[in-house]
mmCIF file of N, CA and C in Angstrom:
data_model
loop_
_atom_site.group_PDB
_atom_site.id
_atom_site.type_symbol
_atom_site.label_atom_id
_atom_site.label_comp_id
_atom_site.label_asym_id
_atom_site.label_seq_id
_atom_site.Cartn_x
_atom_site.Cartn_y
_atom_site.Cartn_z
ATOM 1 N N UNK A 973 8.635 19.052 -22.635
ATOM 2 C CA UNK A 973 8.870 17.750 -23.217
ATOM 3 C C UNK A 973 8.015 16.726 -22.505
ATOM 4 N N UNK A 974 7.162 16.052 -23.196
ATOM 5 C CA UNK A 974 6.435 15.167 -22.601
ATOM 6 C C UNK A 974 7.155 13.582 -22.853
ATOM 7 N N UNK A 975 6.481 12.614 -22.392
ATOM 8 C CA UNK A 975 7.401 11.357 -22.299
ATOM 9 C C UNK A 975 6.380 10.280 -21.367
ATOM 10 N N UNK A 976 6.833 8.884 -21.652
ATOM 11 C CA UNK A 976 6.039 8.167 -20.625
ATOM 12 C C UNK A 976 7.241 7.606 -19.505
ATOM 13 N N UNK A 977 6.220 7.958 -18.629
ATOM 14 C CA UNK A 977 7.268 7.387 -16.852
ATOM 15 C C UNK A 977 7.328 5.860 -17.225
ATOM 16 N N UNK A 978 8.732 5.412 -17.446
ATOM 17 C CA UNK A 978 9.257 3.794 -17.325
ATOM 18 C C UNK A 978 9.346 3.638 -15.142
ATOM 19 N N UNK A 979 8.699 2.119 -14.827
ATOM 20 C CA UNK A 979 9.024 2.029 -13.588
ATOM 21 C C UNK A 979 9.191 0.710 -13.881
ATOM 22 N N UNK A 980 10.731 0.654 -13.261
ATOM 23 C CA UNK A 980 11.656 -0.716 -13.020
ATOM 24 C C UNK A 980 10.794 -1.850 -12.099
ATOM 25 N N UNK A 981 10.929 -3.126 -12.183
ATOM 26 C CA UNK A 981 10.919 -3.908 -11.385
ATOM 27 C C UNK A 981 11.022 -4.337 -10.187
ATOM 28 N N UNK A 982 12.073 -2.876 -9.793
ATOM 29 C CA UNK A 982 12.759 -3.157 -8.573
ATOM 30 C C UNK A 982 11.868 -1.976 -7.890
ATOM 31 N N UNK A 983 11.552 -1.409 -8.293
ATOM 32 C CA UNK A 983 10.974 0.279 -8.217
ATOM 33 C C UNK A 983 9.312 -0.141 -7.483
ATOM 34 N N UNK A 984 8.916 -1.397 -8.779
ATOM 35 C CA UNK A 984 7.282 -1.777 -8.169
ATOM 36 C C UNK A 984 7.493 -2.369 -7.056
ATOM 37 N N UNK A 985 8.644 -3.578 -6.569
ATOM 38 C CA UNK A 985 8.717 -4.485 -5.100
ATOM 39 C C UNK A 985 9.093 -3.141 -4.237
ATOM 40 N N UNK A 986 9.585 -2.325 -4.787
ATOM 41 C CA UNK A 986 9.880 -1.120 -3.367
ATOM 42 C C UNK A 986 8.387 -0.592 -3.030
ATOM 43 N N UNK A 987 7.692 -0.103 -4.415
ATOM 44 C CA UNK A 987 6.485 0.460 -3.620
ATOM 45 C C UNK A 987 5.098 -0.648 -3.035
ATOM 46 N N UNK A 988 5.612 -1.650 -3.503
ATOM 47 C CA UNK A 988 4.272 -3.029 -2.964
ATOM 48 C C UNK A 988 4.799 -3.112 -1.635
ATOM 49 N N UNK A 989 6.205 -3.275 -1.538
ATOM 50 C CA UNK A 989 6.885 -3.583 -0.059
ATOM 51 C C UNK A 989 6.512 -1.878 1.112
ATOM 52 N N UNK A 990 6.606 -1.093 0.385
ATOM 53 C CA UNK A 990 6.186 -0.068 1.402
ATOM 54 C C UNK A 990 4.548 -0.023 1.439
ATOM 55 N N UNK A 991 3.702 -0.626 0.290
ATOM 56 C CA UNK A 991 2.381 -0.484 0.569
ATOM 57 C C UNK A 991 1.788 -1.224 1.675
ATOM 58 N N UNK A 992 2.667 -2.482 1.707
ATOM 59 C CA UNK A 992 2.158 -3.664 2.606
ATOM 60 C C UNK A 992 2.494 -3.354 4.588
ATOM 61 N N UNK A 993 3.534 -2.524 4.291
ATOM 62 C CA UNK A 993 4.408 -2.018 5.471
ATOM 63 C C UNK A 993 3.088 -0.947 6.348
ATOM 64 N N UNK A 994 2.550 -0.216 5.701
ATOM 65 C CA UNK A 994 1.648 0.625 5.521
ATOM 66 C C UNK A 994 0.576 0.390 6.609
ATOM 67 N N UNK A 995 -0.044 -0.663 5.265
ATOM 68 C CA UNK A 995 -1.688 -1.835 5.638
ATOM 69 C C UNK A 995 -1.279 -2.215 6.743
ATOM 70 N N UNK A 996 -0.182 -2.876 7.567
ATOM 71 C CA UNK A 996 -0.235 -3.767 8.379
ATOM 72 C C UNK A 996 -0.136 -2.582 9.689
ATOM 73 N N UNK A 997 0.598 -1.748 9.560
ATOM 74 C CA UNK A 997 0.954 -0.735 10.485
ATOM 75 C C UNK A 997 -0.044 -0.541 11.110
ATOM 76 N N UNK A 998 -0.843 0.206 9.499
ATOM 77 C CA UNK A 998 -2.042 0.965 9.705
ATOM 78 C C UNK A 998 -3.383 0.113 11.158
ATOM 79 N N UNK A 999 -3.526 -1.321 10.549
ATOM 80 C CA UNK A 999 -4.375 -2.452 11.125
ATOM 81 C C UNK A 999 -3.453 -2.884 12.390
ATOM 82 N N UNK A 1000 -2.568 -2.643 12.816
ATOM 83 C CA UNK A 1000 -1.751 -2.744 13.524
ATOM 84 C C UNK A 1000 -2.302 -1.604 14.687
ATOM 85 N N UNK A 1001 -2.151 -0.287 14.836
ATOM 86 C CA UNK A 1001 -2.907 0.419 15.195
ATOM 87 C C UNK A 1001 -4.656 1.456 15.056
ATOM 88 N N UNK A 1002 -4.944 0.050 14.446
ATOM 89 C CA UNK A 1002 -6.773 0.310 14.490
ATOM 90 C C UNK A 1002 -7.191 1.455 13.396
ATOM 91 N N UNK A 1003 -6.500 1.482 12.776
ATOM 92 C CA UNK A 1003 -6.972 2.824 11.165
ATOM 93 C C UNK A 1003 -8.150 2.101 10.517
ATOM 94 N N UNK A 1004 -8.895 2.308 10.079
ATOM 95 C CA UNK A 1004 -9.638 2.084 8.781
ATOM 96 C C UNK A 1004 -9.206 1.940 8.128
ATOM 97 N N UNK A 1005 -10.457 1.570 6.773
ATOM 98 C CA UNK A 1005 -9.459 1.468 5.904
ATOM 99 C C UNK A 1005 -9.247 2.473 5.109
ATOM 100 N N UNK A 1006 -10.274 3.464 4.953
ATOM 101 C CA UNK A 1006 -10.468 5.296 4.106
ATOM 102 C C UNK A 1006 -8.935 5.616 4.745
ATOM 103 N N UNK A 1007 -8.534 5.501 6.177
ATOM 104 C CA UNK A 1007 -7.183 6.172 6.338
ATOM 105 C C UNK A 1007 -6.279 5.451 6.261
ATOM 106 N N UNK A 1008 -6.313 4.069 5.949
ATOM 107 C CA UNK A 1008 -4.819 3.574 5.491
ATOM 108 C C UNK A 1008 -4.561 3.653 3.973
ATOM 109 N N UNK A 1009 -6.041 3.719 2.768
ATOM 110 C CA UNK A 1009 -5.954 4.269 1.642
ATOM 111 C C UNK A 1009 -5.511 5.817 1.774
ATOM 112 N N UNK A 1010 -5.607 6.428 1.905
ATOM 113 C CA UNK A 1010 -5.396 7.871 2.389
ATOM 114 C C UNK A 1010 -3.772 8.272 2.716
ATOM 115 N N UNK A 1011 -3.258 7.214 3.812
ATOM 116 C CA UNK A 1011 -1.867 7.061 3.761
ATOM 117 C C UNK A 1011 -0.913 7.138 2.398
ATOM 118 N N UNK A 1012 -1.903 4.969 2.243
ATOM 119 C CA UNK A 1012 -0.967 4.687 1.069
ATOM 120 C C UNK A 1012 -0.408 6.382 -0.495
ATOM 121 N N UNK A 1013 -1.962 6.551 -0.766
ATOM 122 C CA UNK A 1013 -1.844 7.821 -1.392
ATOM 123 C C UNK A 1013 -0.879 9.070 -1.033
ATOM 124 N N UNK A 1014 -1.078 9.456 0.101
ATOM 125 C CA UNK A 1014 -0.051 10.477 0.164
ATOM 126 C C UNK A 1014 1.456 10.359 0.717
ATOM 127 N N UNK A 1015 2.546 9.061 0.868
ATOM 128 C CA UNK A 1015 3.148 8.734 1.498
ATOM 129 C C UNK A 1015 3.761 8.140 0.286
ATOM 130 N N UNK A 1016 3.508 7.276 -0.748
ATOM 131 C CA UNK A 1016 4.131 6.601 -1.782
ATOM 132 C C UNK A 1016 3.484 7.105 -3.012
ATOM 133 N N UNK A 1017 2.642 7.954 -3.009
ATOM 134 C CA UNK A 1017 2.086 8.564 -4.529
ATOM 135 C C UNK A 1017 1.356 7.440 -5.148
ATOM 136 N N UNK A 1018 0.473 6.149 -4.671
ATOM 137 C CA UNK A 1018 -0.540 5.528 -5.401
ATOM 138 C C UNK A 1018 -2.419 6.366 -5.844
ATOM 139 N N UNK A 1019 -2.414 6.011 -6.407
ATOM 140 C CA UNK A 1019 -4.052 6.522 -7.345
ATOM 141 C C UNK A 1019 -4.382 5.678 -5.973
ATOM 142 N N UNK A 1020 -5.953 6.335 -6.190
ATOM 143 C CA UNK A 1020 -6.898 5.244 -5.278
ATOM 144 C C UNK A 1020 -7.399 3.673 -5.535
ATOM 145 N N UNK A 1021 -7.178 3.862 -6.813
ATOM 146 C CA UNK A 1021 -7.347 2.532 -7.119
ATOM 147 C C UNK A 1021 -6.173 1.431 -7.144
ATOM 148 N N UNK A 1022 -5.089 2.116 -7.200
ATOM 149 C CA UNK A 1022 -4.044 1.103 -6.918
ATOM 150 C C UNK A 1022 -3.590 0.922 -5.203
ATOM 151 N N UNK A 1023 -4.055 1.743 -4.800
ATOM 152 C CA UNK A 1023 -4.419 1.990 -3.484
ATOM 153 C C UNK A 1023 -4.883 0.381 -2.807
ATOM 154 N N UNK A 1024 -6.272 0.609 -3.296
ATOM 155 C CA UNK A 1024 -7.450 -0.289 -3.483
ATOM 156 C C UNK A 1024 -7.174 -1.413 -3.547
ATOM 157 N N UNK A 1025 -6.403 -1.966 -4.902
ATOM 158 C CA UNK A 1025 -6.341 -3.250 -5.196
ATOM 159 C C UNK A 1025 -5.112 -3.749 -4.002
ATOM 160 N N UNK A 1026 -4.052 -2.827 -3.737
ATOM 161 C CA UNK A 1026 -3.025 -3.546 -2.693
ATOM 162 C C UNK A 1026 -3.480 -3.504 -1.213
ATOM 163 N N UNK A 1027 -4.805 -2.900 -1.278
ATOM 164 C CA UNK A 1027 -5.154 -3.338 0.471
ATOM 165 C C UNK A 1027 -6.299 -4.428 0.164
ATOM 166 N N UNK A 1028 -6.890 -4.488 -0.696
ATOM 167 C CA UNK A 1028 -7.638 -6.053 -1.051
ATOM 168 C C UNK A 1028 -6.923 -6.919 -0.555
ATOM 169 N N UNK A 1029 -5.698 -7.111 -1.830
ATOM 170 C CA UNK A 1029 -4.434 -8.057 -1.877
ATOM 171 C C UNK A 1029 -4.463 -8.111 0.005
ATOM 172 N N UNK A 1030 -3.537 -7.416 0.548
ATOM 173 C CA UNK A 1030 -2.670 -7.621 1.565
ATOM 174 C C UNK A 1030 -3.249 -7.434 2.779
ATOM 175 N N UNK A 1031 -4.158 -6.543 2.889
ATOM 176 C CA UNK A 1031 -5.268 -6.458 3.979
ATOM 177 C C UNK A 1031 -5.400 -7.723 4.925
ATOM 178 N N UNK A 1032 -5.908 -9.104 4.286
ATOM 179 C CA UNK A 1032 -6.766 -9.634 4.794
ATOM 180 C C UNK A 1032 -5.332 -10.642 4.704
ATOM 181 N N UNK A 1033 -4.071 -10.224 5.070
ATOM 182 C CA UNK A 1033 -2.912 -11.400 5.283
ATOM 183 C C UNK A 1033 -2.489 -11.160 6.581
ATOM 184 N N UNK A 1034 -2.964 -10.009 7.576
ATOM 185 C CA UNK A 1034 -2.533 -9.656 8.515
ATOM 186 C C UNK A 1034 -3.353 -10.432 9.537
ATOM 187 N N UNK A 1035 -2.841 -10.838 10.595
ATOM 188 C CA UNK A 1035 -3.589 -11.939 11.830
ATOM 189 C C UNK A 1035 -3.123 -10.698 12.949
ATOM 190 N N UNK A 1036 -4.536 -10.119 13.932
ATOM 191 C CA UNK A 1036 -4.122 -9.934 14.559
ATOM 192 C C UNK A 1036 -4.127 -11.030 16.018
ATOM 193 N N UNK A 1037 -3.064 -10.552 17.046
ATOM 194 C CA UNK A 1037 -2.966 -11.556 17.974
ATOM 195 C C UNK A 1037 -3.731 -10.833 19.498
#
């Protein structure tokens, strides 16, 4: 039986909120960015390109001190 995957609202802030958790970690302890895409992918199930667009986004919100 085939079908299209519905994803809730609440479902996308869970996986943006774990993508961002991720990026900052990742830049947090000195990753690149091939291995914090690499993460995001195998840890929350994003494509590379959605990958992509949420370390654009959120990447460049992190200050380090």
């Amino acid at each position: 039986m085939g079908g299209t995957v519905i994803e809730t609202e609440s479902e996308k802030l869970i996986r943006r909120g774990k993508a961002q958790e991720i990026i900052e970690m990742g830049q947090e302890f000195g990753l690149d960015d091939t291995a914090i895409l690499k993460r995001m992918q195998e840890k929350i199930g994003l494509s590379l390109e959605t990958a992509s667009v949420y370390l654009e986004r959120y990447g460049k919100q992190f200050v380090r001190r």
